[in-house]
PDB file of C-alpha atoms in Angstrom:
ATOM      1  CA  MET K   1      -6.111  20.718  16.780  1.00 96.00           C
ATOM      2  CA  ILE K   2      -4.209  20.551  13.507  1.00 97.00           C
ATOM      3  CA  CYS K   3      -2.701  17.607  11.696  1.00 98.00           C
ATOM      4  CA  VAL K   4       0.436  17.612   9.588  1.00 98.00           C
ATOM      5  CA  LEU K   5       1.370  15.007   7.033  1.00 97.00           C
ATOM      6  CA  ALA K   6       4.969  15.498   5.991  1.00 97.00           C
ATOM      7  CA  ARG K   7       6.207  13.657   2.905  1.00 97.00           C
ATOM      8  CA  ILE K   8       9.986  13.242   2.896  1.00 98.00           C
ATOM      9  CA  ARG K   9      11.473  11.938  -0.347  1.00 97.00           C
ATOM     10  CA  LEU K  10      14.926  10.507   0.263  1.00 98.00           C
ATOM     11  CA  GLN K  11      17.926  10.002  -1.959  1.00 97.00           C
ATOM     12  CA  PRO K  12      17.943   6.324  -3.027  1.00 96.00           C
ATOM     13  CA  GLY K  13      19.830   4.122  -0.573  1.00 95.00           C
ATOM     14  CA  THR K  14      19.809   6.630   2.322  1.00 97.00           C
ATOM     15  CA  ARG K  15      16.712   5.432   4.201  1.00 96.00           C
ATOM     16  CA  ASP K  16      18.571   3.691   7.064  1.00 97.00           C
ATOM     17  CA  ALA K  17      20.929   6.636   7.632  1.00 98.00           C
ATOM     18  CA  PHE K  18      17.993   9.059   7.601  1.00 98.00           C
ATOM     19  CA  LEU K  19      15.950   6.976  10.059  1.00 98.00           C
ATOM     20  CA  GLU K  20      18.910   6.682  12.431  1.00 97.00           C
ATOM     21  CA  ILE K  21      18.927  10.477  12.770  1.00 98.00           C
ATOM     22  CA  PHE K  22      15.132  10.742  12.798  1.00 98.00           C
ATOM     23  CA  ARG K  23      14.807   8.298  15.725  1.00 97.00           C
ATOM     24  CA  LYS K  24      16.873  10.652  17.900  1.00 97.00           C
ATOM     25  CA  ILE K  25      14.447  13.573  17.599  1.00 97.00           C
ATOM     26  CA  ILE K  26      11.214  11.685  18.300  1.00 98.00           C
ATOM     27  CA  PRO K  27      11.401  11.942  22.127  1.00 98.00           C
ATOM     28  CA  GLN K  28      12.363  15.623  21.927  1.00 98.00           C
ATOM     29  CA  VAL K  29       9.475  16.454  19.601  1.00 98.00           C
ATOM     30  CA  ARG K  30       6.946  14.468  21.630  1.00 98.00           C
ATOM     31  CA  ALA K  31       8.027  16.462  24.707  1.00 98.00           C
ATOM     32  CA  GLU K  32       7.330  19.795  22.982  1.00 98.00           C
ATOM     33  CA  LYS K  33       4.415  21.949  24.095  1.00 98.00           C
ATOM     34  CA  GLY K  34       1.292  21.065  22.136  1.00 98.00           C
ATOM     35  CA  CYS K  35       2.579  17.867  20.513  1.00 98.00           C
ATOM     36  CA  LEU K  36      -0.171  15.252  20.521  1.00 98.00           C
ATOM     37  CA  GLU K  37       1.343  12.791  18.053  1.00 98.00           C
ATOM     38  CA  TYR K  38       4.572  12.485  16.078  1.00 98.00           C
ATOM     39  CA  ALA K  39       5.592   9.314  14.257  1.00 98.00           C
ATOM     40  CA  PRO K  40       7.131   8.130  10.980  1.00 97.00           C
ATOM     41  CA  TRP K  41       5.084   6.010   8.574  1.00 97.00           C
ATOM     42  CA  GLU K  42       5.824   4.188   5.331  1.00 94.00           C
ATOM     43  CA  SER K  43       3.686   3.045   2.446  1.00 92.00           C
ATOM     44  CA  PHE K  44       3.254  -0.606   1.583  1.00 89.00           C
ATOM     45  CA  SER K  45       1.772  -2.426  -1.379  1.00 88.00           C
ATOM     46  CA  THR K  46      -1.793  -3.673  -1.245  1.00 88.00           C
ATOM     47  CA  THR K  47      -4.356  -4.845  -3.767  1.00 92.00           C
ATOM     48  CA  ILE K  48      -6.521  -1.754  -3.216  1.00 90.00           C
ATOM     49  CA  PRO K  49      -6.942  -0.288  -6.716  1.00 90.00           C
ATOM     50  CA  SER K  50      -7.023   3.395  -5.739  1.00 91.00           C
ATOM     51  CA  GLN K  51      -3.816   3.215  -3.716  1.00 85.00           C
ATOM     52  CA  VAL K  52      -1.153   5.727  -4.686  1.00 84.00           C
ATOM     53  CA  GLY K  53       2.156   4.025  -5.553  1.00 77.00           C
ATOM     54  CA  ASP K  54       4.410   2.461  -2.962  1.00 77.00           C
ATOM     55  CA  ASP K  55       7.805   4.185  -2.663  1.00 87.00           C
ATOM     56  CA  PRO K  56      10.471   2.766  -0.328  1.00 88.00           C
ATOM     57  CA  ASP K  57      12.445   6.026  -0.562  1.00 95.00           C
ATOM     58  CA  THR K  58       9.620   8.102   0.940  1.00 96.00           C
ATOM     59  CA  ILE K  59       8.902   8.495   4.651  1.00 97.00           C
ATOM     60  CA  TYR K  60       5.730  10.137   5.914  1.00 97.00           C
ATOM     61  CA  VAL K  61       5.534  11.825   9.289  1.00 98.00           C
ATOM     62  CA  LEU K  62       2.109  12.057  10.888  1.00 98.00           C
ATOM     63  CA  GLU K  63       1.912  14.885  13.402  1.00 98.00           C
ATOM     64  CA  LYS K  64      -0.882  16.279  15.550  1.00 98.00           C
ATOM     65  CA  TRP K  65      -0.557  19.630  17.322  1.00 98.00           C
ATOM     66  CA  GLU K  66      -2.841  21.506  19.679  1.00 98.00           C
ATOM     67  CA  SER K  67      -2.415  24.746  17.719  1.00 97.00           C
ATOM     68  CA  LEU K  68      -0.706  26.388  14.766  1.00 97.00           C
ATOM     69  CA  SER K  69       1.507  28.371  17.142  1.00 98.00           C
ATOM     70  CA  ASP K  70       2.733  25.083  18.682  1.00 98.00           C
ATOM     71  CA  LEU K  71       3.598  23.795  15.195  1.00 98.00           C
ATOM     72  CA  GLU K  72       5.378  27.041  14.318  1.00 98.00           C
ATOM     73  CA  ALA K  73       7.439  26.820  17.531  1.00 98.00           C
ATOM     74  CA  HIS K  74       8.300  23.204  16.667  1.00 98.00           C
ATOM     75  CA  LEU K  75       9.634  24.199  13.246  1.00 97.00           C
ATOM     76  CA  VAL K  76      12.206  26.577  14.757  1.00 98.00           C
ATOM     77  CA  ALA K  77      13.115  24.495  17.828  1.00 98.00           C
ATOM     78  CA  PRO K  78      16.901  24.048  18.119  1.00 98.00           C
ATOM     79  CA  HIS K  79      16.691  20.246  17.805  1.00 97.00           C
ATOM     80  CA  MET K  80      14.692  20.607  14.561  1.00 98.00           C
ATOM     81  CA  VAL K  81      17.175  23.080  13.100  1.00 97.00           C
ATOM     82  CA  GLU K  82      19.980  20.628  13.891  1.00 98.00           C
ATOM     83  CA  TYR K  83      17.964  17.667  12.555  1.00 98.00           C
ATOM     84  CA  ARG K  84      17.391  19.414   9.201  1.00 97.00           C
ATOM     85  CA  ARG K  85      21.100  20.184   8.944  1.00 98.00           C
ATOM     86  CA  GLU K  86      22.008  16.539   9.650  1.00 98.00           C
ATOM     87  CA  VAL K  87      19.552  14.979   7.185  1.00 98.00           C
ATOM     88  CA  ARG K  88      20.117  17.477   4.349  1.00 98.00           C
ATOM     89  CA  PRO K  89      22.427  15.067   2.406  1.00 98.00           C
ATOM     90  CA  TYR K  90      19.708  12.377   2.455  1.00 98.00           C
ATOM     91  CA  VAL K  91      16.631  14.428   1.551  1.00 98.00           C
ATOM     92  CA  GLN K  92      15.504  15.168  -2.007  1.00 98.00           C
ATOM     93  CA  GLU K  93      12.271  16.969  -1.160  1.00 97.00           C
ATOM     94  CA  VAL K  94       9.931  17.728   1.722  1.00 97.00           C
ATOM     95  CA  GLY K  95       6.251  18.522   1.329  1.00 97.00           C
ATOM     96  CA  LEU K  96       3.914  19.456   4.162  1.00 96.00           C
ATOM     97  CA  TYR K  97       0.160  18.999   4.207  1.00 97.00           C
ATOM     98  CA  ILE K  98      -1.192  21.116   7.076  1.00 98.00           C
ATOM     99  CA  LEU K  99      -4.750  20.097   7.839  1.00 98.00           C
ATOM    100  CA  LYS K 100      -7.603  21.168  10.074  1.00 96.00           C
ATOM    101  CA  PRO K 101     -10.837  19.326  10.807  1.00 95.00           C
ATOM    102  CA  VAL K 102     -13.746  19.982   8.474  1.00 97.00           C
ATOM    103  CA  PRO K 103     -16.643  21.373  10.496  1.00 95.00           C
ATOM    104  CA  LEU K 104     -19.673  19.185  10.022  1.00 96.00           C
ATOM    105  CA  PRO K 105     -23.210  20.163  10.996  1.00 92.00           C
TER     106      PRO K 105
END
């Protein structure tokens, strides 16, 4: 299993328009081969001192996939190509953290 944390920095004031488009792809992605989890998240302010800053113009997507090949297929799926085209005006930057479990003895 692999985990992906995608950080999507949006143009200020475009969050609602972005999420309207994002909501449409969730069922399609969750139906893809190897998708175990796919959901948007947002940061919120707490009193925890080590918390990284809260940013209302950033959406995080937490994904879990059975394999790297399933993730790679997801990235080129027709609905994802269309999604990226639709959200392009709203997105400043995308960063992906692709993670695997640390083997512990």
